């Protein structure tokens, strides 16, 4: 079975991660956890982009060799942030690893042999912030200087003899591909942008640089290093064994993984992924990724959050306060995937308190308290169901189906909303059924047992459906429901069966464990 293969961009190591970077990785992690919980084979790749002038200059400014700088940033910032946000990636690629550099060189040499690469003169503007050759028409004037519209800083003029990739040869093939596969660039706004860019016609691309040496050596020309984007884009394929000899472990991995199912990218790097990258693969005769999904930006004061503009917030600043589950929940719930969104402490605190602490957390603790009080901590069997019970039973099935459809479609906000609305429905059920009042009448104990069963079984479904988003809290909830003894581990619960009623057996030992979402005044 081919793995469901998801990638994040590989991040520049010129600086430490901010929440904009963590956002992409979180989305990839939730997506892959969801697919794993559908019993699929999954491969989730992330990593770091370490070559090029941007990283080289940062290292120089800090008085160290680029490799020393990159090692330090990876060890002290980029690997630790994966733990901070609770990401469960399968691999982490660094573009300075031999496994990557060797495969890039081999692929490039093959493209050269097959006539896709030629020598030429490049002259034009370059933005080191973007690591991109710009067109005059792309630039904006700031105080009389021609500047990159993304970074607002002056561009540099490059004039070099370089190696060129025949990108222009792929204009028609790419248009035809995207006309046949409109799902290959998402959302629709990204698809439209790519199509209108392609319809202007493509120019050949300089894929090497000769004026600095921090990069992968062009295999037939040691005076040049590979252009950082050409090097970086290949990571998605080198990480799983691109072009490895038939019969090797790498070839088997490649067959089991490639093509990528989803490349998650920010909208600023869409064209690299939806134009240059597929053209490189077409030239090499390699299958194209199934989908490039461009998400929006996290904004601060209406502008893209960025370290260079000193607006970056480190993930730990938020997670130390709210926890990783709430971080994962908030960013995927509050911002439609594909659109821009703003972060504010007020909005996050409000949602945390209303939806997590009061909504879900309270429901779980009330359930455990009531089972403790009315049936000695052991879940009793239910009796006949009423109409109100059936609303919950049907509600879980609906929520599970809706969440699955949304998650498969990368509509994280919709998937979370489906479960959140079910949590609200269960809370309403508790309020209306008032089991504490029913319990006053000894003869009505069977009804109390049924109500408690409905609540706990609903929580069983919620734990399964929210596990991809909030694995820590849902692991705790699973333990409090005593579900493992009968149903096995939470990660092994298939989300497609989450809506099937009646899985948590009578006799389950329900305990009041740690508070799932502590009140903010208690953690501040
Ligand atoms: N190294 C390249 C990617 C190479 S992939 C073959 C790169 N790195 S980056 O570190 O600058 O950005 C990585 C990702 O973080 C991009 O997808 C970018 O869109 C994303 N983000 C950076 N700032 C962001 C926000 N403020 N909001 C959301 N995502 C942002 O580009």
mmCIF file of C-alpha atoms in Angstrom, residues 119-441:
data_model
loop_
_atom_site.group_PDB
_atom_site.id
_atom_site.type_symbol
_atom_site.label_atom_id
_atom_site.label_comp_id
_atom_site.label_asym_id
_atom_site.label_seq_id
_atom_site.Cartn_x
_atom_site.Cartn_y
_atom_site.Cartn_z
ATOM 1 C CA UNK A 119 24.943 27.438 -19.829
ATOM 2 C CA UNK A 120 23.889 31.081 -20.104
ATOM 3 C CA UNK A 121 24.298 34.558 -18.712
ATOM 4 C CA UNK A 122 21.985 35.773 -15.980
ATOM 5 C CA UNK A 123 21.506 39.419 -15.252
ATOM 6 C CA UNK A 124 18.728 40.780 -13.100
ATOM 7 C CA UNK A 125 17.409 41.582 -9.650
ATOM 8 C CA UNK A 126 17.609 39.055 -6.818
ATOM 9 C CA UNK A 127 16.018 39.161 -3.356
ATOM 10 C CA UNK A 128 18.110 37.304 -0.781
ATOM 11 C CA UNK A 129 15.171 37.331 1.641
ATOM 12 C CA UNK A 130 13.091 35.329 -0.860
ATOM 13 C CA UNK A 131 16.155 33.697 -2.441
ATOM 14 C CA UNK A 132 14.441 34.502 -5.701
ATOM 15 C CA UNK A 133 15.263 36.010 -9.070
ATOM 16 C CA UNK A 134 12.756 38.804 -9.564
ATOM 17 C CA UNK A 135 11.247 40.446 -12.618
ATOM 18 C CA UNK A 136 11.553 44.236 -12.872
ATOM 19 C CA UNK A 137 7.768 44.416 -12.917
ATOM 20 C CA UNK A 138 7.546 42.640 -9.517
ATOM 21 C CA UNK A 139 9.492 45.344 -7.675
ATOM 22 C CA UNK A 140 8.226 48.279 -5.638
ATOM 23 C CA UNK A 141 9.964 51.632 -5.086
ATOM 24 C CA UNK A 142 10.791 52.523 -1.486
ATOM 25 C CA UNK A 143 12.697 55.807 -0.979
ATOM 26 C CA UNK A 144 13.907 55.660 -4.571
ATOM 27 C CA UNK A 145 15.295 52.117 -4.244
ATOM 28 C CA UNK A 146 13.861 49.111 -6.064
ATOM 29 C CA UNK A 147 12.648 46.766 -3.377
ATOM 30 C CA UNK A 148 11.211 43.295 -2.998
ATOM 31 C CA UNK A 149 7.467 43.612 -2.360
ATOM 32 C CA UNK A 150 7.595 40.827 0.256
ATOM 33 C CA UNK A 151 10.585 41.996 2.278
ATOM 34 C CA UNK A 152 10.472 45.707 1.496
ATOM 35 C CA UNK A 153 14.251 45.697 1.230
ATOM 36 C CA UNK A 154 16.356 46.667 -1.816
ATOM 37 C CA UNK A 155 17.051 43.884 -4.283
ATOM 38 C CA UNK A 156 20.583 43.082 -5.438
ATOM 39 C CA UNK A 157 21.689 42.863 -9.047
ATOM 40 C CA UNK A 158 23.095 39.522 -10.101
ATOM 41 C CA UNK A 159 25.236 39.279 -13.211
ATOM 42 C CA UNK A 160 26.710 35.822 -13.632
ATOM 43 C CA UNK A 161 27.323 33.009 -16.072
ATOM 44 C CA UNK A 162 25.127 30.243 -14.717
ATOM 45 C CA UNK A 163 23.504 26.972 -15.594
ATOM 46 C CA UNK A 164 19.897 27.269 -16.760
ATOM 47 C CA UNK A 165 16.983 24.880 -16.587
ATOM 48 C CA UNK A 166 14.656 24.895 -19.608
ATOM 49 C CA UNK A 167 11.614 25.867 -17.550
ATOM 50 C CA UNK A 168 9.974 27.633 -20.501
ATOM 51 C CA UNK A 169 9.523 24.282 -22.227
ATOM 52 C CA UNK A 170 6.928 23.278 -19.599
ATOM 53 C CA UNK A 171 4.405 26.106 -19.878
ATOM 54 C CA UNK A 172 1.927 24.169 -21.988
ATOM 55 C CA UNK A 173 2.430 20.867 -20.225
ATOM 56 C CA UNK A 174 1.780 22.483 -16.832
ATOM 57 C CA UNK A 175 -1.344 24.259 -18.060
ATOM 58 C CA UNK A 176 -2.636 20.993 -19.503
ATOM 59 C CA UNK A 177 -1.814 19.162 -16.279
ATOM 60 C CA UNK A 178 -3.673 21.651 -14.094
ATOM 61 C CA UNK A 179 -6.627 21.809 -16.463
ATOM 62 C CA UNK A 180 -6.921 18.039 -16.129
ATOM 63 C CA UNK A 181 -6.256 18.116 -12.353
ATOM 64 C CA UNK A 182 -7.850 21.181 -10.801
ATOM 65 C CA UNK A 183 -7.466 19.510 -7.401
ATOM 66 C CA UNK A 184 -3.666 19.664 -7.756
ATOM 67 C CA UNK A 185 -3.433 23.278 -6.546
ATOM 68 C CA UNK A 186 -5.644 24.353 -3.690
ATOM 69 C CA UNK A 187 -7.484 26.414 -2.595
ATOM 70 C CA UNK A 188 -9.182 27.864 -5.673
ATOM 71 C CA UNK A 189 -7.480 31.255 -5.249
ATOM 72 C CA UNK A 190 -4.086 29.536 -5.423
ATOM 73 C CA UNK A 191 -5.155 27.572 -8.485
ATOM 74 C CA UNK A 192 -6.214 30.781 -10.207
ATOM 75 C CA UNK A 193 -2.942 32.492 -9.350
ATOM 76 C CA UNK A 194 -0.895 29.633 -10.763
ATOM 77 C CA UNK A 195 -2.948 29.408 -13.949
ATOM 78 C CA UNK A 196 -2.725 33.109 -14.691
ATOM 79 C CA UNK A 197 1.017 33.031 -14.028
ATOM 80 C CA UNK A 198 1.444 30.092 -16.385
ATOM 81 C CA UNK A 199 -0.632 31.748 -19.098
ATOM 82 C CA UNK A 200 1.885 34.602 -19.228
ATOM 83 C CA UNK A 201 4.481 32.036 -20.316
ATOM 84 C CA UNK A 202 7.523 30.851 -18.349
ATOM 85 C CA UNK A 203 11.148 31.905 -18.682
ATOM 86 C CA UNK A 204 14.112 29.615 -18.262
ATOM 87 C CA UNK A 205 15.512 29.549 -14.740
ATOM 88 C CA UNK A 206 19.062 30.055 -13.531
ATOM 89 C CA UNK A 207 19.738 27.075 -11.286
ATOM 90 C CA UNK A 208 23.293 27.756 -10.149
ATOM 91 C CA UNK A 209 25.344 30.535 -8.574
ATOM 92 C CA UNK A 210 29.056 31.245 -8.872
ATOM 93 C CA UNK A 211 29.675 34.160 -6.505
ATOM 94 C CA UNK A 212 29.511 32.228 -3.219
ATOM 95 C CA UNK A 213 30.064 28.640 -2.236
ATOM 96 C CA UNK A 214 27.512 27.726 0.458
ATOM 97 C CA UNK A 215 25.567 25.138 -1.474
ATOM 98 C CA UNK A 216 25.717 21.822 -3.281
ATOM 99 C CA UNK A 217 28.447 21.742 -5.905
ATOM 100 C CA UNK A 218 27.232 21.445 -9.496
ATOM 101 C CA UNK A 219 28.582 17.978 -10.302
ATOM 102 C CA UNK A 220 30.166 18.855 -13.657
ATOM 103 C CA UNK A 221 31.227 22.424 -12.712
ATOM 104 C CA UNK A 222 32.873 22.894 -9.289
ATOM 105 C CA UNK A 223 32.897 26.673 -9.757
ATOM 106 C CA UNK A 224 29.126 26.765 -9.212
ATOM 107 C CA UNK A 225 26.722 25.762 -6.448
ATOM 108 C CA UNK A 226 23.133 24.674 -7.049
ATOM 109 C CA UNK A 227 20.518 27.452 -6.663
ATOM 110 C CA UNK A 228 19.031 27.049 -3.195
ATOM 111 C CA UNK A 229 15.435 26.526 -4.353
ATOM 112 C CA UNK A 230 16.409 23.873 -6.872
ATOM 113 C CA UNK A 231 18.294 22.137 -4.047
ATOM 114 C CA UNK A 232 15.476 22.630 -1.519
ATOM 115 C CA UNK A 233 12.519 21.518 -3.628
ATOM 116 C CA UNK A 234 14.227 18.217 -4.281
ATOM 117 C CA UNK A 235 14.139 17.389 -0.547
ATOM 118 C CA UNK A 236 10.643 15.961 -0.878
ATOM 119 C CA UNK A 237 11.933 13.312 -3.250
ATOM 120 C CA UNK A 238 15.502 12.820 -2.018
ATOM 121 C CA UNK A 239 14.177 12.061 1.477
ATOM 122 C CA UNK A 240 12.379 9.008 0.146
ATOM 123 C CA UNK A 241 15.074 7.721 -2.213
ATOM 124 C CA UNK A 242 14.786 9.599 -5.529
ATOM 125 C CA UNK A 243 16.465 7.738 -8.401
ATOM 126 C CA UNK A 244 17.994 5.076 -6.159
ATOM 127 C CA UNK A 245 19.013 1.941 -8.048
ATOM 128 C CA UNK A 246 16.395 -0.732 -8.643
ATOM 129 C CA UNK A 247 16.347 -3.304 -5.874
ATOM 130 C CA UNK A 248 17.798 -0.941 -3.239
ATOM 131 C CA UNK A 249 16.120 0.045 0.011
ATOM 132 C CA UNK A 250 15.763 3.602 -1.321
ATOM 133 C CA UNK A 251 13.986 2.408 -4.450
ATOM 134 C CA UNK A 252 11.540 0.409 -2.348
ATOM 135 C CA UNK A 253 10.902 3.422 -0.113
ATOM 136 C CA UNK A 254 10.342 5.632 -3.134
ATOM 137 C CA UNK A 255 7.868 3.182 -4.650
ATOM 138 C CA UNK A 256 6.019 3.001 -1.323
ATOM 139 C CA UNK A 257 5.881 6.768 -0.816
ATOM 140 C CA UNK A 258 6.110 8.843 -3.992
ATOM 141 C CA UNK A 259 4.265 10.835 -5.280
ATOM 142 C CA UNK A 260 3.539 13.166 -2.397
ATOM 143 C CA UNK A 261 -0.174 13.414 -1.648
ATOM 144 C CA UNK A 262 -0.016 16.881 -0.131
ATOM 145 C CA UNK A 263 2.718 19.498 -0.133
ATOM 146 C CA UNK A 264 1.640 22.031 2.498
ATOM 147 C CA UNK A 265 3.084 25.471 1.782
ATOM 148 C CA UNK A 266 2.486 29.095 2.667
ATOM 149 C CA UNK A 267 1.014 31.154 -0.138
ATOM 150 C CA UNK A 268 4.277 33.079 -0.568
ATOM 151 C CA UNK A 269 6.042 29.997 -1.868
ATOM 152 C CA UNK A 270 3.233 28.669 -4.038
ATOM 153 C CA UNK A 271 4.855 29.318 -7.419
ATOM 154 C CA UNK A 272 8.031 27.471 -6.521
ATOM 155 C CA UNK A 273 5.930 24.456 -5.646
ATOM 156 C CA UNK A 274 3.258 24.594 -8.325
ATOM 157 C CA UNK A 275 5.409 25.749 -11.251
ATOM 158 C CA UNK A 276 9.148 25.098 -10.855
ATOM 159 C CA UNK A 277 8.886 21.872 -8.873
ATOM 160 C CA UNK A 278 6.500 19.992 -11.185
ATOM 161 C CA UNK A 279 8.520 21.164 -14.213
ATOM 162 C CA UNK A 280 11.668 19.699 -12.618
ATOM 163 C CA UNK A 281 9.834 16.437 -12.080
ATOM 164 C CA UNK A 282 8.445 16.413 -15.620
ATOM 165 C CA UNK A 283 11.973 16.899 -16.959
ATOM 166 C CA UNK A 284 13.149 13.987 -14.843
ATOM 167 C CA UNK A 285 10.210 11.778 -15.811
ATOM 168 C CA UNK A 286 9.076 11.551 -12.179
ATOM 169 C CA UNK A 287 5.395 11.466 -11.167
ATOM 170 C CA UNK A 288 3.917 14.793 -10.032
ATOM 171 C CA UNK A 289 2.643 15.464 -6.508
ATOM 172 C CA UNK A 290 -1.091 15.086 -6.177
ATOM 173 C CA UNK A 291 -1.742 18.384 -4.417
ATOM 174 C CA UNK A 292 -0.020 21.573 -3.384
ATOM 175 C CA UNK A 293 -2.113 23.296 -0.726
ATOM 176 C CA UNK A 294 -1.253 26.960 -0.060
ATOM 177 C CA UNK A 295 -2.371 28.211 3.333
ATOM 178 C CA UNK A 296 -2.590 31.838 4.324
ATOM 179 C CA UNK A 297 -0.418 33.913 6.609
ATOM 180 C CA UNK A 298 -0.610 34.601 10.276
ATOM 181 C CA UNK A 299 -0.794 38.357 10.385
ATOM 182 C CA UNK A 300 0.350 40.884 12.938
ATOM 183 C CA UNK A 301 -1.059 44.362 12.474
ATOM 184 C CA UNK A 302 -2.323 43.301 9.049
ATOM 185 C CA UNK A 303 1.123 42.163 7.855
ATOM 186 C CA UNK A 304 2.718 38.722 7.565
ATOM 187 C CA UNK A 305 4.285 37.804 10.884
ATOM 188 C CA UNK A 306 8.020 37.685 10.402
ATOM 189 C CA UNK A 307 11.201 37.581 12.408
ATOM 190 C CA UNK A 308 12.863 40.095 10.118
ATOM 191 C CA UNK A 309 10.103 42.588 10.927
ATOM 192 C CA UNK A 310 10.402 41.663 14.622
ATOM 193 C CA UNK A 311 6.795 40.525 14.794
ATOM 194 C CA UNK A 312 7.556 36.834 15.293
ATOM 195 C CA UNK A 313 6.013 35.107 18.302
ATOM 196 C CA UNK A 314 7.797 31.924 19.384
ATOM 197 C CA UNK A 315 5.463 28.910 19.727
ATOM 198 C CA UNK A 316 6.668 28.367 23.299
ATOM 199 C CA UNK A 317 5.396 31.816 24.308
ATOM 200 C CA UNK A 318 1.869 30.588 23.645
ATOM 201 C CA UNK A 319 2.318 26.938 24.531
ATOM 202 C CA UNK A 320 3.883 27.615 27.949
ATOM 203 C CA UNK A 321 0.647 29.379 28.805
ATOM 204 C CA UNK A 322 -2.051 27.374 26.996
ATOM 205 C CA UNK A 323 -0.407 24.001 26.312
ATOM 206 C CA UNK A 324 0.279 22.348 22.956
ATOM 207 C CA UNK A 325 -3.237 20.944 22.557
ATOM 208 C CA UNK A 326 -4.848 24.363 22.815
ATOM 209 C CA UNK A 327 -2.285 25.786 20.377
ATOM 210 C CA UNK A 328 -3.059 23.094 17.816
ATOM 211 C CA UNK A 329 -6.801 23.499 18.369
ATOM 212 C CA UNK A 330 -6.865 27.261 18.215
ATOM 213 C CA UNK A 331 -4.919 27.870 15.016
ATOM 214 C CA UNK A 332 -6.749 25.225 13.035
ATOM 215 C CA UNK A 333 -10.151 26.119 14.451
ATOM 216 C CA UNK A 334 -10.012 29.898 14.306
ATOM 217 C CA UNK A 335 -8.453 30.347 10.847
ATOM 218 C CA UNK A 336 -9.918 28.824 7.706
ATOM 219 C CA UNK A 337 -7.112 26.811 6.150
ATOM 220 C CA UNK A 338 -6.162 28.721 3.011
ATOM 221 C CA UNK A 339 -7.089 32.172 4.332
ATOM 222 C CA UNK A 340 -5.027 34.688 6.323
ATOM 223 C CA UNK A 341 -5.727 35.095 10.009
ATOM 224 C CA UNK A 342 -4.688 37.229 12.933
ATOM 225 C CA UNK A 343 -3.610 35.952 16.287
ATOM 226 C CA UNK A 344 -4.695 37.726 19.432
ATOM 227 C CA UNK A 345 -4.248 36.671 23.038
ATOM 228 C CA UNK A 346 -7.787 37.838 23.797
ATOM 229 C CA UNK A 347 -9.378 35.660 21.116
ATOM 230 C CA UNK A 348 -7.289 32.679 22.083
ATOM 231 C CA UNK A 349 -8.070 33.094 25.796
ATOM 232 C CA UNK A 350 -11.767 33.493 25.066
ATOM 233 C CA UNK A 351 -11.966 30.354 22.950
ATOM 234 C CA UNK A 352 -9.801 28.387 25.350
ATOM 235 C CA UNK A 353 -12.061 29.225 28.248
ATOM 236 C CA UNK A 354 -15.379 28.828 26.433
ATOM 237 C CA UNK A 355 -14.700 25.855 24.203
ATOM 238 C CA UNK A 356 -11.992 23.856 25.957
ATOM 239 C CA UNK A 357 -12.047 24.577 29.700
ATOM 240 C CA UNK A 358 -15.793 25.192 30.111
ATOM 241 C CA UNK A 359 -17.032 23.233 27.106
ATOM 242 C CA UNK A 360 -15.158 19.977 26.814
ATOM 243 C CA UNK A 361 -13.129 19.970 30.040
ATOM 244 C CA UNK A 362 -16.144 20.579 32.225
ATOM 245 C CA UNK A 363 -18.186 17.907 30.456
ATOM 246 C CA UNK A 364 -15.477 15.318 31.089
ATOM 247 C CA UNK A 365 -15.035 16.211 34.746
ATOM 248 C CA UNK A 366 -18.787 16.266 35.391
ATOM 249 C CA UNK A 367 -19.150 12.863 33.768
ATOM 250 C CA UNK A 368 -16.452 11.336 35.958
ATOM 251 C CA UNK A 369 -17.840 12.993 39.080
ATOM 252 C CA UNK A 370 -21.382 11.725 38.423
ATOM 253 C CA UNK A 371 -20.329 8.161 37.611
ATOM 254 C CA UNK A 372 -18.309 8.294 40.820
ATOM 255 C CA UNK A 373 -21.229 9.545 42.845
ATOM 256 C CA UNK A 374 -24.100 7.536 41.395
ATOM 257 C CA UNK A 375 -22.535 4.263 40.377
ATOM 258 C CA UNK A 376 -19.336 3.889 42.352
ATOM 259 C CA UNK A 377 -17.045 4.844 39.469
ATOM 260 C CA UNK A 378 -18.124 1.937 37.301
ATOM 261 C CA UNK A 379 -20.142 2.565 34.151
ATOM 262 C CA UNK A 380 -23.503 0.807 34.339
ATOM 263 C CA UNK A 381 -25.323 -0.637 31.326
ATOM 264 C CA UNK A 382 -27.897 1.618 29.700
ATOM 265 C CA UNK A 383 -31.620 0.870 29.607
ATOM 266 C CA UNK A 384 -34.183 1.939 26.997
ATOM 267 C CA UNK A 385 -33.192 5.042 25.096
ATOM 268 C CA UNK A 386 -35.465 8.086 24.920
ATOM 269 C CA UNK A 387 -35.827 10.550 22.056
ATOM 270 C CA UNK A 388 -33.315 12.869 23.754
ATOM 271 C CA UNK A 389 -30.793 10.011 23.928
ATOM 272 C CA UNK A 390 -31.289 9.315 20.247
ATOM 273 C CA UNK A 391 -30.443 12.926 19.420
ATOM 274 C CA UNK A 392 -27.016 12.310 20.952
ATOM 275 C CA UNK A 393 -26.613 8.876 19.384
ATOM 276 C CA UNK A 394 -27.418 10.258 15.929
ATOM 277 C CA UNK A 395 -25.455 13.425 16.629
ATOM 278 C CA UNK A 396 -22.271 11.449 17.166
ATOM 279 C CA UNK A 397 -22.692 9.602 13.878
ATOM 280 C CA UNK A 398 -23.277 12.863 12.045
ATOM 281 C CA UNK A 399 -20.321 14.593 13.712
ATOM 282 C CA UNK A 400 -18.013 11.689 12.896
ATOM 283 C CA UNK A 401 -19.021 11.612 9.225
ATOM 284 C CA UNK A 402 -18.741 15.375 8.906
ATOM 285 C CA UNK A 403 -15.370 15.505 10.649
ATOM 286 C CA UNK A 404 -13.970 12.772 8.405
ATOM 287 C CA UNK A 405 -15.140 14.474 5.213
ATOM 288 C CA UNK A 406 -13.720 17.833 6.352
ATOM 289 C CA UNK A 407 -10.362 16.465 7.498
ATOM 290 C CA UNK A 408 -9.841 14.565 4.247
ATOM 291 C CA UNK A 409 -10.548 17.837 2.455
ATOM 292 C CA UNK A 410 -8.043 19.769 4.651
ATOM 293 C CA UNK A 411 -10.915 21.775 6.080
ATOM 294 C CA UNK A 412 -9.566 21.643 9.620
ATOM 295 C CA UNK A 413 -11.844 24.398 10.903
ATOM 296 C CA UNK A 414 -14.872 22.493 9.593
ATOM 297 C CA UNK A 415 -13.678 19.207 11.080
ATOM 298 C CA UNK A 416 -13.137 20.765 14.489
ATOM 299 C CA UNK A 417 -16.462 22.618 14.329
ATOM 300 C CA UNK A 418 -18.275 19.336 13.681
ATOM 301 C CA UNK A 419 -16.916 17.855 16.918
ATOM 302 C CA UNK A 420 -17.237 21.080 18.888
ATOM 303 C CA UNK A 421 -20.935 21.354 18.005
ATOM 304 C CA UNK A 422 -21.405 17.801 19.203
ATOM 305 C CA UNK A 423 -19.704 18.691 22.514
ATOM 306 C CA UNK A 424 -22.177 21.573 22.830
ATOM 307 C CA UNK A 425 -25.070 19.204 22.142
ATOM 308 C CA UNK A 426 -23.894 16.831 24.880
ATOM 309 C CA UNK A 427 -23.520 19.696 27.340
ATOM 310 C CA UNK A 428 -27.065 20.778 26.532
ATOM 311 C CA UNK A 429 -28.222 17.197 27.026
ATOM 312 C CA UNK A 430 -26.661 17.138 30.503
ATOM 313 C CA UNK A 431 -28.315 20.432 31.402
ATOM 314 C CA UNK A 432 -31.709 19.288 30.176
ATOM 315 C CA UNK A 433 -31.623 15.747 31.552
ATOM 316 C CA UNK A 434 -30.491 16.945 34.999
ATOM 317 C CA UNK A 435 -29.288 13.528 36.184
ATOM 318 C CA UNK A 436 -28.627 14.987 39.675
ATOM 319 C CA UNK A 437 -32.353 15.686 40.017
ATOM 320 C CA UNK A 438 -33.430 12.361 38.554
ATOM 321 C CA UNK A 439 -31.122 10.643 41.071
ATOM 322 C CA UNK A 440 -33.127 11.983 43.979
ATOM 323 C CA UNK A 441 -35.712 9.316 43.252
#
